[in-house]
Amino acid sequence: MRYLVTGAAGFIGSHLVERLLAEGHSVVGIDGFVDNYERELKESHLALYAKHPQFEFVEDFIERLDLNAVLDGVERVVHLAALPGVRSSWGSSFEDYASHNVYATQRLLESALHSGVTRFVYASSSSVYGDAADLPMREDARERPHSPYGVTKLAAEHLARLYHRNYGLATVSLRFFTVYGPRQRPDMATQRFLTAARDGTPIMLFGDGEQTRDFTFVADTVEAMVRAAERGHEGAVYNVGGGSTVTVNQLIEAIEEVSGSRLQVDRQGAQRGDVRDTCADTTRARADLDFAPTTPLREGLERQWQHILASAKPDTQKT
Ligand code: NAD
Ligand code: UGA
């Protein structure tokens, strides 16, 4: 199969590209090196497969590319490119969120109509739910995003559904829940906390730490994407959770155990856009995709810790 993976130099995209190449697929990757974190880090991801004979790379924003040329011969699209991050989506940055997350998705969907694409998997987010009235979160619950980022992820998910309903494009949306693991984005809690444990620097804890997240190991997220591309029901939306819902305080304790060091905690106020709790009901993904997460939090943290220890230079942080 020939896949297009957008966001191929990013955290999740880099793991997906490795998996697809290992399975013998050919992959064309797009990445525009958006400056949400260091280009150097994204280049280090790309370097893992840049020379693979079955991999081609196109560097630009989806908004500017000749997508008909890129989609030539592509059968399956996994659309991961987006400006991520809940807390940084306020104010003037929203223009970039709207362009990279909404406009880029519409352009890609439109071009996919005129190509040989048989499956279009869109990387959605638990942020579409907002502060849900009922936990665990089910796909048929009313979406009420709590951040501008969540609004853009929901808008793009709606676009995917519209292109399915109106044109019959075989779209599948996966709502990921706080993905962690090696190569995680430097702005995310687990990467920040493990890096601080290595470097002996303080961490920032937002709010009281009793907020919960359904942390999902990246290999489990990749497994769900592969299954969705193969057999996801057309037009469907699936939660992809890790089955490891813990509080941020419990995450800190687990990181202290894994790293063998005590974290210095600098307490900050709760952040605008952060929801209190996330927890995925994965019944639908189990039924249609036969998907179940397999990596417990402790094991996933250990793998991310080993990767951080092996990294040459401390990752810089961006608020
Ligand atoms: P990431 O920033 O590491 O990767 C995204 C990549 O897309 C980046 O390398 C960026 O340069 C590229 N990109 C962004 N907009 C682009 C555009 N318009 N054209 C070309 N390239 C573009 O982020 P990630 O954590 O790997 O997230 C990947 C996807 O998964 C995103 O869509 C995000 O919304 C979604 N998601 C992530 C999480 C998580 O916990 N990491 C959870 C839910 C959903
Ligand atoms: C993550 C991703 O960043 C989003 O791109 C994604 O869409 C979202 O998951 C999702 O599930 O849809 P988030 O849950 O905020 O968002 O992930 P983290 O950055 O790892 O934060 C987890 C928790 O730790 C939050 O409550 C946050 O406030 C807290 N945190 C984060 C801190 O206390 N300190 C930090 O330095 C960073």
Short mmCIF file of C-alpha atoms in Angstrom, two decimals, residues 5-194:
data_model
loop_
_atom_site.label_atom_id
_atom_site.label_comp_id
_atom_site.label_asym_id
_atom_site.label_seq_id
_atom_site.Cartn_x
_atom_site.Cartn_y
_atom_site.Cartn_z
CA VAL A 5 1.35 10.56 6.42
CA THR A 6 1.01 14.25 7.20
CA GLY A 7 2.98 15.55 10.18
CA ALA A 8 5.60 12.89 9.39
CA ALA A 9 8.37 14.65 11.35
CA GLY A 10 6.25 15.02 14.48
CA PHE A 11 6.01 12.87 17.60
CA ILE A 12 3.16 10.52 16.65
CA GLY A 13 3.82 10.76 12.89
CA SER A 14 7.40 9.54 13.29
CA HIS A 15 6.23 6.39 15.10
CA LEU A 16 3.57 5.70 12.46
CA VAL A 17 6.04 6.11 9.56
CA GLU A 18 8.48 3.66 11.21
CA ARG A 19 5.70 1.10 11.67
CA LEU A 20 4.37 1.40 8.09
CA LEU A 21 7.85 1.09 6.57
CA ALA A 22 8.58 -1.93 8.77
CA GLU A 23 5.43 -3.55 7.40
CA GLY A 24 6.64 -3.05 3.82
CA HIS A 25 4.38 -0.16 2.80
CA SER A 26 5.63 2.82 0.85
CA VAL A 27 5.17 6.18 2.55
CA VAL A 28 5.14 9.76 1.38
CA GLY A 29 5.51 12.10 4.34
CA ILE A 30 4.59 15.79 4.51
CA ASP A 31 5.82 18.18 7.18
CA GLY A 32 6.12 21.97 7.10
CA PHE A 33 8.23 22.22 10.31
CA VAL A 34 5.76 24.42 12.13
CA ASP A 35 7.64 26.17 14.96
CA ASN A 36 5.73 24.70 17.93
CA TYR A 37 9.10 23.19 18.95
CA GLU A 38 12.65 22.93 17.66
CA ARG A 39 13.12 22.01 14.03
CA GLU A 40 16.25 20.13 15.09
CA LEU A 41 14.13 17.69 17.08
CA LYS A 42 11.79 17.08 14.14
CA GLU A 43 14.79 16.58 11.84
CA SER A 44 16.13 13.96 14.25
CA HIS A 45 12.83 12.08 13.86
CA LEU A 46 12.99 12.27 10.06
CA ALA A 47 16.60 11.06 10.09
CA LEU A 48 15.32 7.70 11.38
CA TYR A 49 13.78 6.90 7.97
CA ALA A 50 14.83 9.66 5.54
CA LYS A 51 17.08 7.26 3.63
CA HIS A 52 14.62 4.36 3.54
CA PRO A 53 14.04 3.41 -0.13
CA GLN A 54 10.27 3.28 0.38
CA PHE A 55 10.07 6.77 1.97
CA GLU A 56 9.67 10.12 0.22
CA PHE A 57 9.53 13.45 2.00
CA VAL A 58 7.79 16.67 0.97
CA GLU A 59 8.59 19.75 3.05
CA ASP A 60 5.89 22.42 3.07
CA PHE A 61 2.63 23.46 4.66
CA ILE A 62 -0.41 21.54 3.39
CA GLU A 63 -2.02 24.95 2.79
CA ARG A 64 0.56 25.70 0.04
CA LEU A 65 1.30 22.34 -1.54
CA ASP A 66 0.21 21.00 -4.91
CA LEU A 67 -1.73 18.18 -3.24
CA ASN A 68 -2.85 16.53 -6.47
CA ALA A 69 0.78 15.77 -7.24
CA VAL A 70 1.49 14.51 -3.71
CA LEU A 71 -1.60 12.27 -3.72
CA ASP A 72 -0.74 10.66 -7.05
CA GLY A 73 -0.71 6.88 -6.41
CA VAL A 74 -1.62 7.24 -2.71
CA GLU A 75 -4.23 4.75 -1.42
CA ARG A 76 -4.40 5.61 2.28
CA VAL A 77 -4.01 8.95 4.06
CA VAL A 78 -3.29 9.38 7.77
CA HIS A 79 -3.66 13.08 8.54
CA LEU A 80 -1.70 13.96 11.68
CA ALA A 81 -0.41 17.42 10.73
CA ALA A 82 -1.82 20.05 13.06
CA LEU A 83 -0.69 22.68 15.50
CA PRO A 84 -1.23 20.80 18.79
CA GLY A 85 -1.35 22.01 22.39
CA VAL A 86 -4.38 23.04 24.38
CA ARG A 87 -3.02 25.85 26.56
CA SER A 88 -1.18 27.76 23.82
CA SER A 89 -4.15 28.15 21.48
CA TRP A 90 -5.45 31.47 22.84
CA GLY A 91 -4.90 34.96 21.46
CA SER A 92 -3.02 35.73 18.27
CA SER A 93 -1.84 32.12 17.84
CA PHE A 94 -5.38 31.15 16.85
CA GLU A 95 -4.80 32.26 13.26
CA ASP A 96 -2.13 29.55 12.94
CA TYR A 97 -4.37 26.97 14.66
CA ALA A 98 -7.20 27.76 12.25
CA SER A 99 -4.94 27.56 9.21
CA HIS A 100 -2.93 24.43 10.11
CA ASN A 101 -5.79 22.50 11.70
CA VAL A 102 -8.91 23.50 9.76
CA TYR A 103 -8.02 25.02 6.40
CA ALA A 104 -5.24 22.47 5.75
CA THR A 105 -7.66 19.61 6.51
CA GLN A 106 -10.29 20.97 4.12
CA ARG A 107 -7.69 21.28 1.34
CA LEU A 108 -6.50 17.73 1.88
CA LEU A 109 -10.04 16.30 1.95
CA GLU A 110 -10.93 18.18 -1.24
CA SER A 111 -7.84 16.87 -3.05
CA ALA A 112 -8.45 13.34 -1.77
CA LEU A 113 -11.76 13.34 -3.67
CA HIS A 114 -9.91 13.61 -6.96
CA SER A 115 -7.38 10.91 -6.16
CA GLY A 116 -7.30 7.14 -5.65
CA VAL A 117 -7.55 7.42 -1.86
CA THR A 118 -9.57 4.54 -0.39
CA ARG A 119 -9.26 5.47 3.32
CA PHE A 120 -8.65 8.83 5.03
CA VAL A 121 -7.81 8.61 8.75
CA TYR A 122 -8.01 11.89 10.65
CA ALA A 123 -6.17 12.35 13.99
CA SER A 124 -8.78 13.97 16.22
CA SER A 125 -8.51 14.60 19.93
CA SER A 126 -10.16 14.08 23.32
CA SER A 127 -10.16 17.89 23.46
CA VAL A 128 -13.34 17.89 21.33
CA TYR A 129 -15.30 16.73 24.42
CA GLY A 130 -14.36 19.57 26.78
CA ASP A 131 -15.47 19.11 30.37
CA ALA A 132 -17.73 16.14 29.72
CA ALA A 133 -20.80 15.65 31.90
CA ASP A 134 -20.38 11.87 31.87
CA LEU A 135 -17.27 9.75 32.24
CA PRO A 136 -16.00 7.68 30.54
CA MET A 137 -16.38 9.76 27.39
CA ARG A 138 -18.43 8.13 24.65
CA GLU A 139 -18.32 9.07 20.99
CA ASP A 140 -22.03 9.92 20.95
CA ALA A 141 -21.71 12.48 23.79
CA ARG A 142 -22.25 16.13 22.95
CA GLU A 143 -18.92 17.78 22.04
CA ARG A 144 -18.23 21.03 23.88
CA PRO A 145 -14.55 21.93 23.43
CA HIS A 146 -12.99 23.95 26.24
CA SER A 147 -10.06 25.44 24.28
CA PRO A 148 -9.63 27.15 20.89
CA TYR A 149 -7.44 24.16 19.89
CA GLY A 150 -10.36 21.81 20.69
CA VAL A 151 -12.63 23.94 18.50
CA THR A 152 -10.26 23.53 15.54
CA LYS A 153 -9.92 19.76 16.08
CA LEU A 154 -13.72 19.40 16.19
CA ALA A 155 -14.17 21.60 13.10
CA ALA A 156 -11.76 19.41 11.15
CA GLU A 157 -13.50 16.27 12.40
CA HIS A 158 -16.81 17.69 11.17
CA LEU A 159 -15.19 18.39 7.79
CA ALA A 160 -14.06 14.76 7.55
CA ARG A 161 -17.63 13.62 8.28
CA LEU A 162 -19.06 16.05 5.72
CA TYR A 163 -16.79 14.77 2.98
CA HIS A 164 -17.95 11.27 3.84
CA ARG A 165 -21.67 12.12 3.89
CA ASN A 166 -21.69 14.33 0.81
CA TYR A 167 -19.09 12.69 -1.40
CA GLY A 168 -18.67 9.19 0.04
CA LEU A 169 -14.99 9.74 0.92
CA ALA A 170 -14.02 6.91 3.31
CA THR A 171 -13.02 8.99 6.33
CA VAL A 172 -12.38 7.64 9.85
CA SER A 173 -11.67 9.94 12.82
CA LEU A 174 -9.70 8.77 15.86
CA ARG A 175 -9.92 10.77 19.08
CA PHE A 176 -6.52 10.36 20.77
CA PHE A 177 -6.16 10.82 24.53
CA THR A 178 -2.92 12.42 25.87
CA VAL A 179 -0.34 10.36 23.99
CA TYR A 180 3.07 9.78 25.61
CA GLY A 181 6.23 7.79 24.90
CA PRO A 182 9.66 8.26 23.33
CA ARG A 183 9.98 11.45 21.23
CA GLN A 184 6.98 13.07 22.92
CA ARG A 185 6.53 16.81 22.27
CA PRO A 186 8.62 18.92 24.67
CA ASP A 187 5.60 20.98 25.82
CA MET A 188 3.74 17.96 27.23
CA ALA A 189 3.64 17.01 30.92
CA THR A 190 5.31 13.58 30.78
CA GLN A 191 8.23 14.78 28.66
CA ARG A 192 8.71 17.85 30.84
CA PHE A 193 8.57 15.88 34.10
CA LEU A 194 10.91 13.08 32.98
#
